[in-house]
Coordinates of C-alpha atoms and ligand atoms in Angstrom, one line a residue:
X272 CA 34.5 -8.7 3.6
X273 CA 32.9 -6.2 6.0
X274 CA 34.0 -3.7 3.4
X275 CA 32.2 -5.4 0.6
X276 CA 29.6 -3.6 -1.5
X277 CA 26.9 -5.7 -2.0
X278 CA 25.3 -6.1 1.6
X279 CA 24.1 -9.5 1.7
X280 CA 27.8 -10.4 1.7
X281 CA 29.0 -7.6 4.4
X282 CA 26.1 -8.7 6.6
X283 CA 26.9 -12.2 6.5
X284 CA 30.4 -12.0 7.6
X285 CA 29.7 -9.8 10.3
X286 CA 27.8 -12.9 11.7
X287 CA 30.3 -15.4 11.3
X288 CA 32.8 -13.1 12.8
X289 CA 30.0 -13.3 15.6
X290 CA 29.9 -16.9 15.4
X291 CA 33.5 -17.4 15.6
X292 CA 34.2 -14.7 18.2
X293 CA 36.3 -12.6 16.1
X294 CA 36.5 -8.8 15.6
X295 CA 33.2 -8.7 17.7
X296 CA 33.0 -5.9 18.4
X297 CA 33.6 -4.1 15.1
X298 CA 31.0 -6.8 13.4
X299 CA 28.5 -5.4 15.8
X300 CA 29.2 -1.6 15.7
X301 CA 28.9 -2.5 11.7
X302 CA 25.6 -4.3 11.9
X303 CA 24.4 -1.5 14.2
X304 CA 25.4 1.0 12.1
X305 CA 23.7 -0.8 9.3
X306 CA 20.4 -1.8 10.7
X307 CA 19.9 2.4 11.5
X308 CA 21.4 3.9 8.5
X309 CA 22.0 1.9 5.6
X310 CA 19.8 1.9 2.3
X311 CA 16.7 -0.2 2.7
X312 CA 17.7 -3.7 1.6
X313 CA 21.2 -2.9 3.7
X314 CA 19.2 -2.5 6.5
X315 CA 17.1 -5.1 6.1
X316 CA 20.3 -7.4 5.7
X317 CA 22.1 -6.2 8.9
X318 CA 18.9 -7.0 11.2
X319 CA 18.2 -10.4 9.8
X320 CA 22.2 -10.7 11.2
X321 CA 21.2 -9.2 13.9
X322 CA 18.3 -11.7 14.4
X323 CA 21.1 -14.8 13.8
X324 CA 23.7 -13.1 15.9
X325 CA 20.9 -12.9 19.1
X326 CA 22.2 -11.6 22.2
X327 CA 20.4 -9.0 24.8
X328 CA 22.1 -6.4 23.1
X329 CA 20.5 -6.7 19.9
X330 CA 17.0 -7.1 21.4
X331 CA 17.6 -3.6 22.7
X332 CA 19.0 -2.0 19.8
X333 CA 16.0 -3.3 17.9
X334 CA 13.3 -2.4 20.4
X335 CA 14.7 0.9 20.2
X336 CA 14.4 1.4 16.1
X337 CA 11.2 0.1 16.4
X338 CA 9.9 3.1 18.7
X339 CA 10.5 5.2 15.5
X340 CA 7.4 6.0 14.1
X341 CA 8.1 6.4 10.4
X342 CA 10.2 3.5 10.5
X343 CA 9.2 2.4 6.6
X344 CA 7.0 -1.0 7.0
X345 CA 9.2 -3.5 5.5
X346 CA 12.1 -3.0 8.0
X347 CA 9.1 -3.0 10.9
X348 CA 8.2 -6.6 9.7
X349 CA 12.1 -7.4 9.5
X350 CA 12.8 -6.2 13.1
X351 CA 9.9 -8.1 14.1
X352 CA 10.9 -11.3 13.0
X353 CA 14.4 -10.5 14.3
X354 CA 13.1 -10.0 17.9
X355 CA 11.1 -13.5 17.8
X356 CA 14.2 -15.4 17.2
X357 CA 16.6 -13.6 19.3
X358 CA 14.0 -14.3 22.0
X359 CA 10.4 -15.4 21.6
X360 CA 9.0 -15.2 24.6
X361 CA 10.0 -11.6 25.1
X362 CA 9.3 -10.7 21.8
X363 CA 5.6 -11.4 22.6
X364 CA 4.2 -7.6 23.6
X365 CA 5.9 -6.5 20.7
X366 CA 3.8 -8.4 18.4
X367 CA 1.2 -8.2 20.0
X368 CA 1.1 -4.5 19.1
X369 CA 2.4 -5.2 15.9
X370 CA -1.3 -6.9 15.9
X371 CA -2.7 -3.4 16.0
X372 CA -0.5 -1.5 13.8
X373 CA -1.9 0.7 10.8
X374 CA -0.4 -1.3 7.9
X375 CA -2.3 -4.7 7.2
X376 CA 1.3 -6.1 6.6
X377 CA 2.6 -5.8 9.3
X378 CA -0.4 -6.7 11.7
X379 CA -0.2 -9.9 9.1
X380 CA 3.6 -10.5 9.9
X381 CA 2.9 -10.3 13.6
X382 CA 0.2 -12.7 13.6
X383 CA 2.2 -15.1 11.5
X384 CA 5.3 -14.5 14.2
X385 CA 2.7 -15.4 17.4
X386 CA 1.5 -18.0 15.4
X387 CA 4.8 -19.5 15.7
X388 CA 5.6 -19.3 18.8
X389 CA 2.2 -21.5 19.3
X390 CA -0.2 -21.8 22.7
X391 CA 2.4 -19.5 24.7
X392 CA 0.8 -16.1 23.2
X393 CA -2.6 -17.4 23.5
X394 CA -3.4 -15.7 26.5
X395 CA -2.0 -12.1 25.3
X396 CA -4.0 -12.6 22.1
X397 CA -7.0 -12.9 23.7
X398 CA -6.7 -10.1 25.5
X399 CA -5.8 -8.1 22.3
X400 CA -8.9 -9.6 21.2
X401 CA -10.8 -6.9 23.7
X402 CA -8.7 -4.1 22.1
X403 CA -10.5 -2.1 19.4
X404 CA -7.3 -1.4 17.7
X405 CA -5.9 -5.2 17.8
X406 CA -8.5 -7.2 17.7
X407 CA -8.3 -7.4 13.5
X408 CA -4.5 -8.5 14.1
X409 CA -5.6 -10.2 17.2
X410 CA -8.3 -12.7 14.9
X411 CA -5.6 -13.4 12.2
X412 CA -3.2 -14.8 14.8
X413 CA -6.2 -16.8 16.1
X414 CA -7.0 -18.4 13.1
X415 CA -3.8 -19.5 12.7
X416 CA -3.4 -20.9 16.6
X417 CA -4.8 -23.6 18.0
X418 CA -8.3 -23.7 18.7
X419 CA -8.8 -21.2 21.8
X420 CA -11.2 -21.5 24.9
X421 CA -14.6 -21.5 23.7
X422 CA -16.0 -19.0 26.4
X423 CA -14.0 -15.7 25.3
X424 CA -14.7 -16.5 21.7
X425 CA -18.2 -17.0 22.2
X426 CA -18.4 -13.8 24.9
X427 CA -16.1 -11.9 21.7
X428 CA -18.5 -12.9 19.6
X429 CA -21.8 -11.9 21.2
X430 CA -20.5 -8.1 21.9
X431 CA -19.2 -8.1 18.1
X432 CA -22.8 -9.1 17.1
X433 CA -24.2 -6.4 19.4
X434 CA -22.4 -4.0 18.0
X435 CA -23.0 -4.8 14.3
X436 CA -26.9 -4.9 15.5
X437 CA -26.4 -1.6 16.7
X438 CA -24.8 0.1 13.3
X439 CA -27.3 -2.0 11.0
X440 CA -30.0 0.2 13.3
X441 CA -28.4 3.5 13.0
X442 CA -27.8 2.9 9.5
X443 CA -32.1 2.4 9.0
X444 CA -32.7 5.0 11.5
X445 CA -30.2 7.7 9.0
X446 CA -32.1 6.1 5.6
X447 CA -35.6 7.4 6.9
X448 CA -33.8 11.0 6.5
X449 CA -34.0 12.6 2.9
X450 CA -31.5 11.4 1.3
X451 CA -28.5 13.0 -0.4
X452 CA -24.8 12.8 -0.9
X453 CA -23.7 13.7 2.6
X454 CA -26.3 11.0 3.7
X455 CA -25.4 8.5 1.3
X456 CA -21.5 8.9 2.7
X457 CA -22.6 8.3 6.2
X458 CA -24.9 5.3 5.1
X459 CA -22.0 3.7 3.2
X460 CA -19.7 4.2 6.3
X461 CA -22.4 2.7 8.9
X462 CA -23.4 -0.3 6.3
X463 CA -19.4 -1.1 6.3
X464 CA -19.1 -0.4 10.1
X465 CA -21.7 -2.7 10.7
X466 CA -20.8 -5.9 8.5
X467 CA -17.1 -5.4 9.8
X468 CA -18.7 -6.4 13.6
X469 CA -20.6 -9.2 11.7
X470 CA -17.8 -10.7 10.0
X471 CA -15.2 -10.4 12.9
X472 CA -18.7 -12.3 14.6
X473 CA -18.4 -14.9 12.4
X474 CA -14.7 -15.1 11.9
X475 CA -14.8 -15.9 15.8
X476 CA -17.3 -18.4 15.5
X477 CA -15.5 -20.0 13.4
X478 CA -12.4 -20.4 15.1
X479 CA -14.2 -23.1 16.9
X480 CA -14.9 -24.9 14.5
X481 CA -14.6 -25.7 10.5
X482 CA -12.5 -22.2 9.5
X483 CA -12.2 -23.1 6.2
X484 CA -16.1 -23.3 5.7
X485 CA -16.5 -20.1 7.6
X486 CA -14.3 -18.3 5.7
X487 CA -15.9 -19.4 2.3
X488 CA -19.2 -18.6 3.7
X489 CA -17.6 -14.9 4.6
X490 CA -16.3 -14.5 1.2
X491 CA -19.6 -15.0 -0.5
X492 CA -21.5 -13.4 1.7
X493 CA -19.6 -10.2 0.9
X494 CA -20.3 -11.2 -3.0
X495 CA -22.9 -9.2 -4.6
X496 CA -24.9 -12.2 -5.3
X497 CA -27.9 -12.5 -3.4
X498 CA -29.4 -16.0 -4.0
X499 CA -25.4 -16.9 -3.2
X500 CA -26.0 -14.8 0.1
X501 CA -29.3 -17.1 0.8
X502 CA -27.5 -20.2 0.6
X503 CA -24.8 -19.4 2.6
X504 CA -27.4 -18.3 5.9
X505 CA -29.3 -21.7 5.5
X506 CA -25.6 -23.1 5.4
X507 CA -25.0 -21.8 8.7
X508 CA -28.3 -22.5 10.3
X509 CA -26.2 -26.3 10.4
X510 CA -24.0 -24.5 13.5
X511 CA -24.7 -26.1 16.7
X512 CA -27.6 -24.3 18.0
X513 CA -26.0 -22.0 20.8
X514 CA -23.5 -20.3 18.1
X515 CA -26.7 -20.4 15.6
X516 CA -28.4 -18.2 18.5
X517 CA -25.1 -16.4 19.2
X518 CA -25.2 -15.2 14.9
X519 CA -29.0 -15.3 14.3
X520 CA -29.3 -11.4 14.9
X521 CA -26.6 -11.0 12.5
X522 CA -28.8 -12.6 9.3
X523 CA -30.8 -9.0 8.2
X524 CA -27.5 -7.4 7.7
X525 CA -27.3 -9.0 4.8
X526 CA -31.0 -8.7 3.4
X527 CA -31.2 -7.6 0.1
X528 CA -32.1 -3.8 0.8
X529 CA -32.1 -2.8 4.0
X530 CA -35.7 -1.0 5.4
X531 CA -35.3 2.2 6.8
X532 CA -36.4 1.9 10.2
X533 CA -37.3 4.9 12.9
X534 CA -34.8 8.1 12.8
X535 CA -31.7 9.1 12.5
X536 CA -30.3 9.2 16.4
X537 CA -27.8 12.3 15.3
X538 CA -27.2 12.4 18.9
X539 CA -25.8 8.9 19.4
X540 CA -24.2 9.3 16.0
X541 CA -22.1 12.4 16.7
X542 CA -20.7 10.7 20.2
X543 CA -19.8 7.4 18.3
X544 CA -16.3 6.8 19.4
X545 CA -14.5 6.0 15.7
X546 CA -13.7 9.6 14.4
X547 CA -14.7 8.7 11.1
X548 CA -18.4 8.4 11.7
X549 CA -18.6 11.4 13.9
X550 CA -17.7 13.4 10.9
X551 CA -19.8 11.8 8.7
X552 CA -22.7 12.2 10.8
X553 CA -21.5 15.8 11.7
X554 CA -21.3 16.9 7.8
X555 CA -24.6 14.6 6.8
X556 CA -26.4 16.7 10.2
X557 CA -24.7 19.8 9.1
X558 CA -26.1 19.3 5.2
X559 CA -29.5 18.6 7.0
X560 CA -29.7 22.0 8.4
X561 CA -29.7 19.7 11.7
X562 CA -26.7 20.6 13.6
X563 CA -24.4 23.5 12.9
X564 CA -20.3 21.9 12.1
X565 CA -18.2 24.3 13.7
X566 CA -14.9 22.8 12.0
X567 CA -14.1 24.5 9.0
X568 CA -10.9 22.1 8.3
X569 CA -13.1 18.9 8.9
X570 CA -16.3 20.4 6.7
X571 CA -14.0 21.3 3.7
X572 CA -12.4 17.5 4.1
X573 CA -15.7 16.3 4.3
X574 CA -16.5 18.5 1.0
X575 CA -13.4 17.3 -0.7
X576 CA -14.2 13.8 0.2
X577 CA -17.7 14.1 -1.6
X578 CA -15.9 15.3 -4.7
X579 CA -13.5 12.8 -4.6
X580 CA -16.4 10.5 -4.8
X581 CA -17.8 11.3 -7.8
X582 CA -14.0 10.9 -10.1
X583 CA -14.8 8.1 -12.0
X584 CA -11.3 6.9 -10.7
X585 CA -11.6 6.7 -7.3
X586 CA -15.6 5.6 -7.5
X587 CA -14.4 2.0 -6.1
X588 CA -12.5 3.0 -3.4
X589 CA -13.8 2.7 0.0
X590 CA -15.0 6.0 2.3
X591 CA -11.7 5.8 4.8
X592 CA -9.4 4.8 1.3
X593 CA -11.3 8.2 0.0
X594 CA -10.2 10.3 3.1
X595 CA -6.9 9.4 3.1
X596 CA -6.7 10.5 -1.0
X597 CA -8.2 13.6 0.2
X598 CA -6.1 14.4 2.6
X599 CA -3.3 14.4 0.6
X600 CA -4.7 16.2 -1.7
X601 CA -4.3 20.4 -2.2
X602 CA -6.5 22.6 -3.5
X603 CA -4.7 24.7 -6.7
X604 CA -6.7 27.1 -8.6
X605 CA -5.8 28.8 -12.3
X606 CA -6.7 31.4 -13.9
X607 CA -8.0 31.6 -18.0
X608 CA -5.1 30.5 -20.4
X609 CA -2.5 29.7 -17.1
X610 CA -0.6 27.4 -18.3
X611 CA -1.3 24.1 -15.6
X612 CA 1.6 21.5 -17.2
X613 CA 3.9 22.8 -19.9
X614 CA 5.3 20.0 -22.8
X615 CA 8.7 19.1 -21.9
X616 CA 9.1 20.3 -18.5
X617 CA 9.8 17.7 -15.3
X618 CA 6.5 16.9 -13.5
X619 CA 6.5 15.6 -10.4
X620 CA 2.1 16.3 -9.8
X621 CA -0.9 15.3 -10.9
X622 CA -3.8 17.1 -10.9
X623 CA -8.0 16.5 -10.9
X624 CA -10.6 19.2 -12.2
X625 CA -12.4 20.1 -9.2
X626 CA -14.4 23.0 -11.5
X627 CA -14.1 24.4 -14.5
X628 CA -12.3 23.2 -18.5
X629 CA -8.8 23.0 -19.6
X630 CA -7.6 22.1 -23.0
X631 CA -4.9 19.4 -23.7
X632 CA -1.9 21.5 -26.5
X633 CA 1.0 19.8 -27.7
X634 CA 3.5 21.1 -30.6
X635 CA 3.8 19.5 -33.6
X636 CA 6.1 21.3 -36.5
X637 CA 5.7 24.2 -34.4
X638 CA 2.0 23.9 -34.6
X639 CA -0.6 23.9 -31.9
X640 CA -2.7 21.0 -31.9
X641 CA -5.3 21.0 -29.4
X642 CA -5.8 17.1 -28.0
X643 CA -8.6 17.1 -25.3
X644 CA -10.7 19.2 -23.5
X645 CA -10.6 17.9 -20.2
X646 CA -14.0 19.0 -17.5
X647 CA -15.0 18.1 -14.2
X648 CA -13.5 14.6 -12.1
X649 CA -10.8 14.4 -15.2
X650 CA -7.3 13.9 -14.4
X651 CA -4.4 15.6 -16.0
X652 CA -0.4 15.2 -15.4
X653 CA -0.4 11.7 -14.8
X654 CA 1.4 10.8 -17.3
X655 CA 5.0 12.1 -16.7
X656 CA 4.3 10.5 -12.7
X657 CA 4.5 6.9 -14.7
X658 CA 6.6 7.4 -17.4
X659 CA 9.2 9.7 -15.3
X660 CA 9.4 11.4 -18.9
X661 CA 8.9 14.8 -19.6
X662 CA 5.7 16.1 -19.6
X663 CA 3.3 15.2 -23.0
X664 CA 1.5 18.0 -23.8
X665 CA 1.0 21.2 -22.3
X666 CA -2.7 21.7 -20.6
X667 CA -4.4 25.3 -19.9
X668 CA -6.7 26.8 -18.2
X669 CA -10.3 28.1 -19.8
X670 CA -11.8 30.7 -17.4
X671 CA -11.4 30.2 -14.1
X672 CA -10.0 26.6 -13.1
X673 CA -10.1 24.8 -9.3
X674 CA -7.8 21.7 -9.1
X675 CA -6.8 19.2 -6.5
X676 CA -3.5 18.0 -6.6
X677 CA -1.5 14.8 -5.5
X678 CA 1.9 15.0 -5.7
X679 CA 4.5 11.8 -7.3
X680 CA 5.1 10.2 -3.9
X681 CA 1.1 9.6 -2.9
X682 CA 0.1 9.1 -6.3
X683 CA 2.7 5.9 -6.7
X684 CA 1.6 4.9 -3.2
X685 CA -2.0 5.0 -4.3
X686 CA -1.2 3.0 -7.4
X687 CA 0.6 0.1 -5.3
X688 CA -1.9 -0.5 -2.6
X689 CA -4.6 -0.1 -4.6
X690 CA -4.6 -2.2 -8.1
X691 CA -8.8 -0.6 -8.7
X692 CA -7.2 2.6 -9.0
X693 CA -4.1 1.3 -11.2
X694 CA -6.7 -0.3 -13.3
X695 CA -8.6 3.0 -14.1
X696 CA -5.2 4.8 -14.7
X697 CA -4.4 2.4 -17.4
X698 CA -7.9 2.5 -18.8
X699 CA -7.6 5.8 -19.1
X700 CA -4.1 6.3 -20.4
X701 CA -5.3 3.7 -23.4
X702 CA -7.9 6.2 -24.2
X703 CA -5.5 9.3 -24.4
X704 CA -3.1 7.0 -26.5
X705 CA -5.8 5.9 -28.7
X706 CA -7.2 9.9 -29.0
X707 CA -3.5 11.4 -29.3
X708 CA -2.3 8.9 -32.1
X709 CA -5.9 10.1 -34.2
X710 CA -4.9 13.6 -33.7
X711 CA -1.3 14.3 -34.2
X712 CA -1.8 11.3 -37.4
X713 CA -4.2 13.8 -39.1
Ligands
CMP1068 P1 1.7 14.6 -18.6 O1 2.4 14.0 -19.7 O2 2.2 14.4 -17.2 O3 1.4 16.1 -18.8 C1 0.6 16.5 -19.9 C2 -0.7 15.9 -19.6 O4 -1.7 16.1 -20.6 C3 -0.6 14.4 -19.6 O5 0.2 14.0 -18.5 C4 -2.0 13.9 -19.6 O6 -2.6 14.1 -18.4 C5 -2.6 14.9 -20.6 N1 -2.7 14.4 -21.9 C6 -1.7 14.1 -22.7 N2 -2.2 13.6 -23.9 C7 -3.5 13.6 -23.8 C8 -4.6 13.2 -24.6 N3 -4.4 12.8 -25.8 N4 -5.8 13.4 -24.2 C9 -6.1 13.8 -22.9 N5 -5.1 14.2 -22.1 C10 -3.8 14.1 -22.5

């Protein structure tokens, strides 16, 4: 049965050859194998066996995979769990950095896991609290654990509320400059800085006491709705008073319209120590005439980033989301009549007007039938990324034509984590079915 295709089946008999002590050795040279080179769900098979079969050994083997760095997320969360069973209270340190890893799933499949285990991680989660990088992770394992000392939380707390004070300053300090796009970006990116401090504020708050409230009161006061937002800061004036003082500060962060206030501290602001705000400050300075960016790379990121903006498509997606689209993204340029996409070939890009027109041909009875004209923040080539059909139509260049271009692989990624983005594609793609069908019907 070791030999057996389907992998929940080969996996499985591995361990009860494990549990039975037979062929041992082979089953685990088999799982091994498995858990490092098998397709994905193979993989993941062969180290929930792994998990069940739970000796030293294993523990090693799977601390080892996890120290590669583009192990794919799902077999991360997988090993995880593994580790916790095999042995929980060494597994400990490696969810806790799970707690700080880049991919919300896994930080949330950590916190579960230390959840779990119960008081015993307390302690480490605390001090993961301190960490910058874990301390998201760090507050959804909290809020799953039993209530925690009061005096960290409330010491947690009070720094988080400093620090969103802080931002909500600079912030008013930067909106007494002119203002324009570059400005606007770094506002957007202090404003979100600021009520992630005030949220974690109150998310800690809460641990020690009604969560359930807290988090309904977070949730609206994220809303749009501003006579919601009203209600929910008399709600929590009912906190006992030394938390109400700890999260008073925190109330004009969620004003109406923020006042500007004083002036833009660019020397505090370039020094800040996430990267992301240095470069926005750096590009907003730069646009100012202030400060002179010496980076080309980071300034034409910056630029792209600004572009990427102002596509209707990606309008909802939030400054970091942005850079990481950007990124990804390469700049293609075409010259008058180039053809960009040609009807019936493979595609495996898509492609967004950065300047200039192009017009949308397809063939019908050997007759050219122009579709579109697509301009600036359009998108074009999506289409054969979905379908995985040959391209449409073909799409050319008139005049001189500046394009960035995401290729299958970040585009699909894009779609899954982000269903704003999947919504606007579809939108779209109605529309060109809608335009296509008038056209080629004539
Ligand atoms: P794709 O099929 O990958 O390649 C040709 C592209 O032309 C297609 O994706 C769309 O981006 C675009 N396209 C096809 N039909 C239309 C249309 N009716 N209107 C606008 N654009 C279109």
């Amino acid at each position: 049965m070791l030999d057996d295709a389907d992998s929940r089946v080969s996996t499985r008999a591995a361990s009860a050859l494990l549990k039975v002590g037979c062929n041992v050795a082979r089953a685990k040279s088999f799982l091994r194998y498995t858990a490092a080179l098998g397709e994905l769900s193979e993989r993941e098979n062969a180290i929930i066996a792994m998990g069940e079969w739970g000796d030293t050994e294993a523990f090693v083997f799977l601390v080892n995979e996890l120290k590669d760095r583009q192990l794919p997320v799902m077999i991360r969360r997988v090993i995880l769990a593994s580790l916790t069973k095999i042995d929980p209270a060494k597994s400990i340190s490696y969810l806790i950095e799970g707690l700080g890893h880049v991919d919300v799933s896994v930080r949330e499949a950590a916190a579960d896991l230390l959840a779990k285990i119960g008081q015993p991680v307390l302690e480490s989660v605390l001090t993961a609290l301190q960490k910058p990088k874990q301390e998201e992770g760090a507050l959804l394992a909290l809020q799953q654990l039993p209530m925690p000392p009061q005096k960290p939380i409330e010491e947690y707390a009070r720094a988080a509320v400093s620090r969103a004070v802080e931002y909500d300053a600079l912030m008013r300090g930067v909106k007494a400059e002119a203002s324009n796009e570059a400005i606007g970006l770094l506002l957007e990116s202090l404003q979100k800085k600021s009520n992630g401090y005030g949220v974690r504020a109150l998310r800690a708050i809460g641990l020690l006491g009604d969560r359930d409230s807290m988090n309904l009161a977070i949730e609206i006061l994220e809303m749009h709705n501003s006579a919601q937002r009203a209600n929910v800061i008399e709600a929590l004036e009912s906190l006992n008073s030394r938390r109400r003082s700890i999260i008073r500060p925190l109330m004009r962060l969620w004003e109406e319209e923020s006042a500007p206030d004083g002036k833009a501290d660019w020397g505090r602001l370039i020094a800040d120590d996430d990267s992301w705000i240095r470069d926005c400050a750096l590009f907003a300075a730069h646009k100012l005439g202030e400060i002179e960016m010496e980076n080309i790379a980071t300034l034409s990121l910056m630029e792209r980033i600004l572009f990427f903006k102002r596509v209707p498509l990606f309008a909802n997606l939030s400054p970091s989301d942005i850079k990481q689209v950007a990124a990804i993204a390469e700049e293609v340029s075409f010259s008058n009549d180039d053809i960009i996409v040609r009807q019936g070939e493979v595609g495996d890009v898509m492609f967004i007007i950065a300047s200039g027109e192009v017009r949308v041909i397809a063939s019908k009875d050997n007759k050219e039938v122009e579709l579109a004209r697509r301009k600036v923040g359009d998108f074009i080539g999506e289409m054969a990324l979905i379908s995985k059909e040959p391209r449409s139509a073909s799409v050319a260049a008139v005049g001189n034509v500046h394009t960035l271009c995401i290729n299958q692989k970040s585009f699909e990624s894009l779609l899954r984590d982000r269903p704003d983005v999947s919504l606007a594609v579809i939108q779209v793609l109605c529309e060109r079915l809608k335009e296509a069908g008038l056209k080629l019907h004539r």
